[in-house]
Amino acid sequence: MCGPSLLWRPIIALATGSMVFAAAGAQQRPPATYTVVIDKMAFGATPRGAHVGDTIIWVNHDLFRHTATAADHSFNVDLPSGKSAPTVLTRAGTVPFSCTFHPGMKGALNVAPGQDRGS
């Protein structure tokens, strides 16, 4: 026969393990979505705090077709006039981008790693 203390050990271990997993999961947030607007032949402000796994929605308010093309080839978004398109960030670091059709249009995304965003 088992004593009462032996019967409680699996329950205590299970409860403790559940709390550890819950605490670890609480530090991660779901991916965020940001918008970058193209207007008057310029890219608008880029988001602060973007992470790998986040989505950028590129919106073209110009009369001209544009692209948002990463220098490292991690994304290339074609944007006809009045259209929008998403891209998911896949690399951490500073990602310079430009418009293929209008090389003077430039910007950069600062992308942090996506695993642990803190609170």
PDB file of N, CA, C and O in Angstrom, residues 36-88:
ATOM      1  N   VAL A  36       2.269  49.924 -44.093  1.00  0.00           N
ATOM      2  CA  VAL A  36       3.161  50.948 -44.643  1.00  0.00           C
ATOM      3  C   VAL A  36       2.472  51.489 -45.891  1.00  0.00           C
ATOM      4  O   VAL A  36       2.155  50.739 -46.813  1.00  0.00           O
ATOM      5  N   VAL A  37       2.222  52.796 -45.901  1.00  0.00           N
ATOM      6  CA  VAL A  37       1.506  53.443 -47.004  1.00  0.00           C
ATOM      7  C   VAL A  37       2.503  54.095 -47.954  1.00  0.00           C
ATOM      8  O   VAL A  37       3.449  54.756 -47.520  1.00  0.00           O
ATOM      9  N   ILE A  38       2.259  53.906 -49.234  1.00  0.00           N
ATOM     10  CA  ILE A  38       3.036  54.583 -50.273  1.00  0.00           C
ATOM     11  C   ILE A  38       2.158  55.702 -50.811  1.00  0.00           C
ATOM     12  O   ILE A  38       1.026  55.464 -51.249  1.00  0.00           O
ATOM     13  N   ASP A  39       2.685  56.939 -50.736  1.00  0.00           N
ATOM     14  CA  ASP A  39       1.920  58.095 -51.186  1.00  0.00           C
ATOM     15  C   ASP A  39       2.890  59.174 -51.648  1.00  0.00           C
ATOM     16  O   ASP A  39       3.934  59.388 -51.008  1.00  0.00           O
ATOM     17  N   LYS A  40       2.556  59.838 -52.731  1.00  0.00           N
ATOM     18  CA  LYS A  40       3.376  60.939 -53.272  1.00  0.00           C
ATOM     19  C   LYS A  40       4.820  60.496 -53.520  1.00  0.00           C
ATOM     20  O   LYS A  40       5.767  61.167 -53.122  1.00  0.00           O
ATOM     21  N   MET A  41       4.934  59.301 -54.118  1.00  0.00           N
ATOM     22  CA  MET A  41       6.238  58.743 -54.512  1.00  0.00           C
ATOM     23  C   MET A  41       7.188  58.535 -53.327  1.00  0.00           C
ATOM     24  O   MET A  41       8.407  58.659 -53.464  1.00  0.00           O
ATOM     25  N   ALA A  42       6.625  58.164 -52.173  1.00  0.00           N
ATOM     26  CA  ALA A  42       7.454  57.905 -51.000  1.00  0.00           C
ATOM     27  C   ALA A  42       6.816  56.818 -50.137  1.00  0.00           C
ATOM     28  O   ALA A  42       5.586  56.713 -50.061  1.00  0.00           O
ATOM     29  N   PHE A  43       7.681  56.040 -49.507  1.00  0.00           N
ATOM     30  CA  PHE A  43       7.211  55.077 -48.513  1.00  0.00           C
ATOM     31  C   PHE A  43       6.916  55.828 -47.225  1.00  0.00           C
ATOM     32  O   PHE A  43       7.682  56.709 -46.826  1.00  0.00           O
ATOM     33  N   GLY A  44       5.826  55.476 -46.575  1.00  0.00           N
ATOM     34  CA  GLY A  44       5.493  56.064 -45.282  1.00  0.00           C
ATOM     35  C   GLY A  44       6.348  55.461 -44.178  1.00  0.00           C
ATOM     36  O   GLY A  44       7.253  54.654 -44.423  1.00  0.00           O
ATOM     37  N   ALA A  45       6.049  55.861 -42.969  1.00  0.00           N
ATOM     38  CA  ALA A  45       6.800  55.391 -41.802  1.00  0.00           C
ATOM     39  C   ALA A  45       6.729  53.868 -41.676  1.00  0.00           C
ATOM     40  O   ALA A  45       5.683  53.263 -41.917  1.00  0.00           O
ATOM     41  N   THR A  46       7.860  53.291 -41.308  1.00  0.00           N
ATOM     42  CA  THR A  46       7.906  51.859 -41.064  1.00  0.00           C
ATOM     43  C   THR A  46       7.667  51.589 -39.575  1.00  0.00           C
ATOM     44  O   THR A  46       7.913  52.463 -38.745  1.00  0.00           O
ATOM     45  N   PRO A  47       7.186  50.410 -39.245  1.00  0.00           N
ATOM     46  CA  PRO A  47       6.827  50.151 -37.851  1.00  0.00           C
ATOM     47  C   PRO A  47       8.036  50.006 -36.936  1.00  0.00           C
ATOM     48  O   PRO A  47       9.084  49.517 -37.345  1.00  0.00           O
ATOM     49  N   ARG A  48       7.858  50.461 -35.716  1.00  0.00           N
ATOM     50  CA  ARG A  48       8.831  50.196 -34.656  1.00  0.00           C
ATOM     51  C   ARG A  48       8.391  48.910 -33.983  1.00  0.00           C
ATOM     52  O   ARG A  48       7.197  48.672 -33.821  1.00  0.00           O
ATOM     53  N   GLY A  49       9.313  48.086 -33.616  1.00  0.00           N
ATOM     54  CA  GLY A  49       8.966  46.874 -32.877  1.00  0.00           C
ATOM     55  C   GLY A  49       8.521  45.714 -33.744  1.00  0.00           C
ATOM     56  O   GLY A  49       7.888  44.791 -33.249  1.00  0.00           O
ATOM     57  N   ALA A  50       8.838  45.730 -35.037  1.00  0.00           N
ATOM     58  CA  ALA A  50       8.485  44.597 -35.902  1.00  0.00           C
ATOM     59  C   ALA A  50       9.388  43.415 -35.582  1.00  0.00           C
ATOM     60  O   ALA A  50      10.562  43.579 -35.241  1.00  0.00           O
ATOM     61  N   HIS A  51       8.819  42.214 -35.687  1.00  0.00           N
ATOM     62  CA  HIS A  51       9.533  40.971 -35.394  1.00  0.00           C
ATOM     63  C   HIS A  51       9.372  39.985 -36.544  1.00  0.00           C
ATOM     64  O   HIS A  51       8.411  40.077 -37.314  1.00  0.00           O
ATOM     65  N   VAL A  52      10.296  39.043 -36.614  1.00  0.00           N
ATOM     66  CA  VAL A  52      10.154  37.946 -37.565  1.00  0.00           C
ATOM     67  C   VAL A  52       8.799  37.291 -37.309  1.00  0.00           C
ATOM     68  O   VAL A  52       8.419  37.056 -36.164  1.00  0.00           O
ATOM     69  N   GLY A  53       8.058  37.037 -38.364  1.00  0.00           N
ATOM     70  CA  GLY A  53       6.723  36.449 -38.253  1.00  0.00           C
ATOM     71  C   GLY A  53       5.606  37.472 -38.329  1.00  0.00           C
ATOM     72  O   GLY A  53       4.455  37.111 -38.570  1.00  0.00           O
ATOM     73  N   ASP A  54       5.926  38.753 -38.138  1.00  0.00           N
ATOM     74  CA  ASP A  54       4.920  39.805 -38.281  1.00  0.00           C
ATOM     75  C   ASP A  54       4.621  40.032 -39.766  1.00  0.00           C
ATOM     76  O   ASP A  54       5.416  39.671 -40.633  1.00  0.00           O
ATOM     77  N   THR A  55       3.483  40.655 -40.032  1.00  0.00           N
ATOM     78  CA  THR A  55       3.062  40.936 -41.406  1.00  0.00           C
ATOM     79  C   THR A  55       3.077  42.434 -41.660  1.00  0.00           C
ATOM     80  O   THR A  55       2.630  43.212 -40.819  1.00  0.00           O
ATOM     81  N   ILE A  56       3.595  42.808 -42.819  1.00  0.00           N
ATOM     82  CA  ILE A  56       3.523  44.194 -43.284  1.00  0.00           C
ATOM     83  C   ILE A  56       2.494  44.221 -44.410  1.00  0.00           C
ATOM     84  O   ILE A  56       2.586  43.440 -45.360  1.00  0.00           O
ATOM     85  N   ILE A  57       1.506  45.098 -44.296  1.00  0.00           N
ATOM     86  CA  ILE A  57       0.562  45.340 -45.381  1.00  0.00           C
ATOM     87  C   ILE A  57       1.041  46.600 -46.094  1.00  0.00           C
ATOM     88  O   ILE A  57       1.076  47.680 -45.506  1.00  0.00           O
ATOM     89  N   TRP A  58       1.438  46.441 -47.336  1.00  0.00           N
ATOM     90  CA  TRP A  58       1.885  47.559 -48.156  1.00  0.00           C
ATOM     91  C   TRP A  58       0.669  48.103 -48.893  1.00  0.00           C
ATOM     92  O   TRP A  58      -0.054  47.341 -49.541  1.00  0.00           O
ATOM     93  N   VAL A  59       0.426  49.413 -48.808  1.00  0.00           N
ATOM     94  CA  VAL A  59      -0.742  50.040 -49.427  1.00  0.00           C
ATOM     95  C   VAL A  59      -0.265  51.135 -50.369  1.00  0.00           C
ATOM     96  O   VAL A  59       0.433  52.062 -49.942  1.00  0.00           O
ATOM     97  N   ASN A  60      -0.645  51.039 -51.638  1.00  0.00           N
ATOM     98  CA  ASN A  60      -0.233  52.017 -52.644  1.00  0.00           C
ATOM     99  C   ASN A  60      -1.356  53.024 -52.887  1.00  0.00           C
ATOM    100  O   ASN A  60      -2.345  52.716 -53.542  1.00  0.00           O
ATOM    101  N   HIS A  61      -1.177  54.242 -52.396  1.00  0.00           N
ATOM    102  CA  HIS A  61      -2.140  55.323 -52.626  1.00  0.00           C
ATOM    103  C   HIS A  61      -1.771  56.192 -53.821  1.00  0.00           C
ATOM    104  O   HIS A  61      -2.461  57.167 -54.107  1.00  0.00           O
ATOM    105  N   ASP A  62      -0.668  55.858 -54.479  1.00  0.00           N
ATOM    106  CA  ASP A  62      -0.221  56.641 -55.635  1.00  0.00           C
ATOM    107  C   ASP A  62      -0.975  56.260 -56.903  1.00  0.00           C
ATOM    108  O   ASP A  62      -1.630  55.217 -56.967  1.00  0.00           O
ATOM    109  N   LEU A  63      -0.815  57.097 -57.934  1.00  0.00           N
ATOM    110  CA  LEU A  63      -1.372  56.800 -59.249  1.00  0.00           C
ATOM    111  C   LEU A  63      -0.470  55.858 -60.045  1.00  0.00           C
ATOM    112  O   LEU A  63      -0.857  55.355 -61.092  1.00  0.00           O
ATOM    113  N   PHE A  64       0.752  55.625 -59.541  1.00  0.00           N
ATOM    114  CA  PHE A  64       1.740  54.817 -60.247  1.00  0.00           C
ATOM    115  C   PHE A  64       1.903  53.446 -59.588  1.00  0.00           C
ATOM    116  O   PHE A  64       1.700  53.286 -58.388  1.00  0.00           O
ATOM    117  N   ARG A  65       2.313  52.487 -60.383  1.00  0.00           N
ATOM    118  CA  ARG A  65       2.645  51.160 -59.875  1.00  0.00           C
ATOM    119  C   ARG A  65       3.982  51.245 -59.133  1.00  0.00           C
ATOM    120  O   ARG A  65       4.909  51.939 -59.574  1.00  0.00           O
ATOM    121  N   HIS A  66       4.071  50.536 -58.001  1.00  0.00           N
ATOM    122  CA  HIS A  66       5.298  50.487 -57.199  1.00  0.00           C
ATOM    123  C   HIS A  66       5.577  49.048 -56.794  1.00  0.00           C
ATOM    124  O   HIS A  66       4.727  48.166 -56.945  1.00  0.00           O
ATOM    125  N   THR A  67       6.774  48.852 -56.250  1.00  0.00           N
ATOM    126  CA  THR A  67       7.098  47.597 -55.579  1.00  0.00           C
ATOM    127  C   THR A  67       7.691  47.936 -54.217  1.00  0.00           C
ATOM    128  O   THR A  67       8.165  49.054 -53.984  1.00  0.00           O
ATOM    129  N   ALA A  68       7.669  46.973 -53.335  1.00  0.00           N
ATOM    130  CA  ALA A  68       8.441  47.019 -52.096  1.00  0.00           C
ATOM    131  C   ALA A  68       9.360  45.810 -52.197  1.00  0.00           C
ATOM    132  O   ALA A  68       8.922  44.669 -52.045  1.00  0.00           O
ATOM    133  N   THR A  69      10.621  46.071 -52.519  1.00  0.00           N
ATOM    134  CA  THR A  69      11.570  45.006 -52.813  1.00  0.00           C
ATOM    135  C   THR A  69      12.738  45.070 -51.837  1.00  0.00           C
ATOM    136  O   THR A  69      13.461  46.070 -51.796  1.00  0.00           O
ATOM    137  N   ALA A  70      12.926  43.993 -51.074  1.00  0.00           N
ATOM    138  CA  ALA A  70      14.007  43.943 -50.091  1.00  0.00           C
ATOM    139  C   ALA A  70      15.352  43.768 -50.786  1.00  0.00           C
ATOM    140  O   ALA A  70      15.475  42.996 -51.745  1.00  0.00           O
ATOM    141  N   ALA A  71      16.356  44.469 -50.300  1.00  0.00           N
ATOM    142  CA  ALA A  71      17.705  44.352 -50.860  1.00  0.00           C
ATOM    143  C   ALA A  71      18.251  42.931 -50.686  1.00  0.00           C
ATOM    144  O   ALA A  71      19.031  42.468 -51.524  1.00  0.00           O
ATOM    145  N   ASP A  72      17.827  42.248 -49.627  1.00  0.00           N
ATOM    146  CA  ASP A  72      18.299  40.876 -49.384  1.00  0.00           C
ATOM    147  C   ASP A  72      17.402  39.816 -50.045  1.00  0.00           C
ATOM    148  O   ASP A  72      17.563  38.628 -49.815  1.00  0.00           O
ATOM    149  N   HIS A  73      16.433  40.262 -50.837  1.00  0.00           N
ATOM    150  CA  HIS A  73      15.515  39.384 -51.582  1.00  0.00           C
ATOM    151  C   HIS A  73      14.568  38.596 -50.684  1.00  0.00           C
ATOM    152  O   HIS A  73      13.978  37.617 -51.135  1.00  0.00           O
ATOM    153  N   SER A  74      14.383  39.026 -49.442  1.00  0.00           N
ATOM    154  CA  SER A  74      13.465  38.313 -48.540  1.00  0.00           C
ATOM    155  C   SER A  74      12.001  38.617 -48.859  1.00  0.00           C
ATOM    156  O   SER A  74      11.114  37.881 -48.433  1.00  0.00           O
ATOM    157  N   PHE A  75      11.734  39.693 -49.608  1.00  0.00           N
ATOM    158  CA  PHE A  75      10.378  39.960 -50.103  1.00  0.00           C
ATOM    159  C   PHE A  75      10.439  40.834 -51.342  1.00  0.00           C
ATOM    160  O   PHE A  75      11.407  41.567 -51.558  1.00  0.00           O
ATOM    161  N   ASN A  76       9.422  40.705 -52.177  1.00  0.00           N
ATOM    162  CA  ASN A  76       9.265  41.525 -53.377  1.00  0.00           C
ATOM    163  C   ASN A  76       7.767  41.623 -53.639  1.00  0.00           C
ATOM    164  O   ASN A  76       7.158  40.677 -54.125  1.00  0.00           O
ATOM    165  N   VAL A  77       7.177  42.753 -53.308  1.00  0.00           N
ATOM    166  CA  VAL A  77       5.732  42.936 -53.397  1.00  0.00           C
ATOM    167  C   VAL A  77       5.408  43.889 -54.543  1.00  0.00           C
ATOM    168  O   VAL A  77       5.908  45.013 -54.581  1.00  0.00           O
ATOM    169  N   ASP A  78       4.572  43.422 -55.466  1.00  0.00           N
ATOM    170  CA  ASP A  78       4.139  44.243 -56.596  1.00  0.00           C
ATOM    171  C   ASP A  78       2.848  44.957 -56.199  1.00  0.00           C
ATOM    172  O   ASP A  78       1.900  44.318 -55.726  1.00  0.00           O
ATOM    173  N   LEU A  79       2.812  46.284 -56.389  1.00  0.00           N
ATOM    174  CA  LEU A  79       1.677  47.081 -55.935  1.00  0.00           C
ATOM    175  C   LEU A  79       1.139  47.988 -57.039  1.00  0.00           C
ATOM    176  O   LEU A  79       1.582  49.128 -57.196  1.00  0.00           O
ATOM    177  N   PRO A  80       0.165  47.522 -57.814  1.00  0.00           N
ATOM    178  CA  PRO A  80      -0.488  48.415 -58.770  1.00  0.00           C
ATOM    179  C   PRO A  80      -1.164  49.573 -58.025  1.00  0.00           C
ATOM    180  O   PRO A  80      -1.438  49.490 -56.822  1.00  0.00           O
ATOM    181  N   SER A  81      -1.462  50.631 -58.737  1.00  0.00           N
ATOM    182  CA  SER A  81      -2.108  51.800 -58.153  1.00  0.00           C
ATOM    183  C   SER A  81      -3.391  51.408 -57.415  1.00  0.00           C
ATOM    184  O   SER A  81      -4.217  50.658 -57.930  1.00  0.00           O
ATOM    185  N   GLY A  82      -3.529  51.905 -56.181  1.00  0.00           N
ATOM    186  CA  GLY A  82      -4.737  51.680 -55.401  1.00  0.00           C
ATOM    187  C   GLY A  82      -4.844  50.307 -54.765  1.00  0.00           C
ATOM    188  O   GLY A  82      -5.859  49.981 -54.156  1.00  0.00           O
ATOM    189  N   LYS A  83      -3.816  49.497 -54.856  1.00  0.00           N
ATOM    190  CA  LYS A  83      -3.868  48.128 -54.318  1.00  0.00           C
ATOM    191  C   LYS A  83      -3.015  47.996 -53.074  1.00  0.00           C
ATOM    192  O   LYS A  83      -2.202  48.853 -52.736  1.00  0.00           O
ATOM    193  N   SER A  84      -3.196  46.871 -52.386  1.00  0.00           N
ATOM    194  CA  SER A  84      -2.379  46.544 -51.225  1.00  0.00           C
ATOM    195  C   SER A  84      -2.000  45.075 -51.306  1.00  0.00           C
ATOM    196  O   SER A  84      -2.648  44.289 -52.007  1.00  0.00           O
ATOM    197  N   ALA A  85      -0.941  44.714 -50.579  1.00  0.00           N
ATOM    198  CA  ALA A  85      -0.485  43.329 -50.551  1.00  0.00           C
ATOM    199  C   ALA A  85       0.329  43.102 -49.277  1.00  0.00           C
ATOM    200  O   ALA A  85       1.019  44.015 -48.813  1.00  0.00           O
ATOM    201  N   PRO A  86       0.260  41.892 -48.726  1.00  0.00           N
ATOM    202  CA  PRO A  86       1.000  41.598 -47.499  1.00  0.00           C
ATOM    203  C   PRO A  86       2.338  40.921 -47.770  1.00  0.00           C
ATOM    204  O   PRO A  86       2.559  40.337 -48.839  1.00  0.00           O
ATOM    205  N   THR A  87       3.216  41.014 -46.811  1.00  0.00           N
ATOM    206  CA  THR A  87       4.421  40.192 -46.770  1.00  0.00           C
ATOM    207  C   THR A  87       4.698  39.852 -45.311  1.00  0.00           C
ATOM    208  O   THR A  87       4.470  40.669 -44.422  1.00  0.00           O
ATOM    209  N   VAL A  88       5.149  38.636 -45.074  1.00  0.00           N
ATOM    210  CA  VAL A  88       5.511  38.187 -43.731  1.00  0.00           C
ATOM    211  C   VAL A  88       7.016  38.335 -43.584  1.00  0.00           C
ATOM    212  O   VAL A  88       7.784  37.897 -44.449  1.00  0.00           O
TER     213      VAL A  88
END
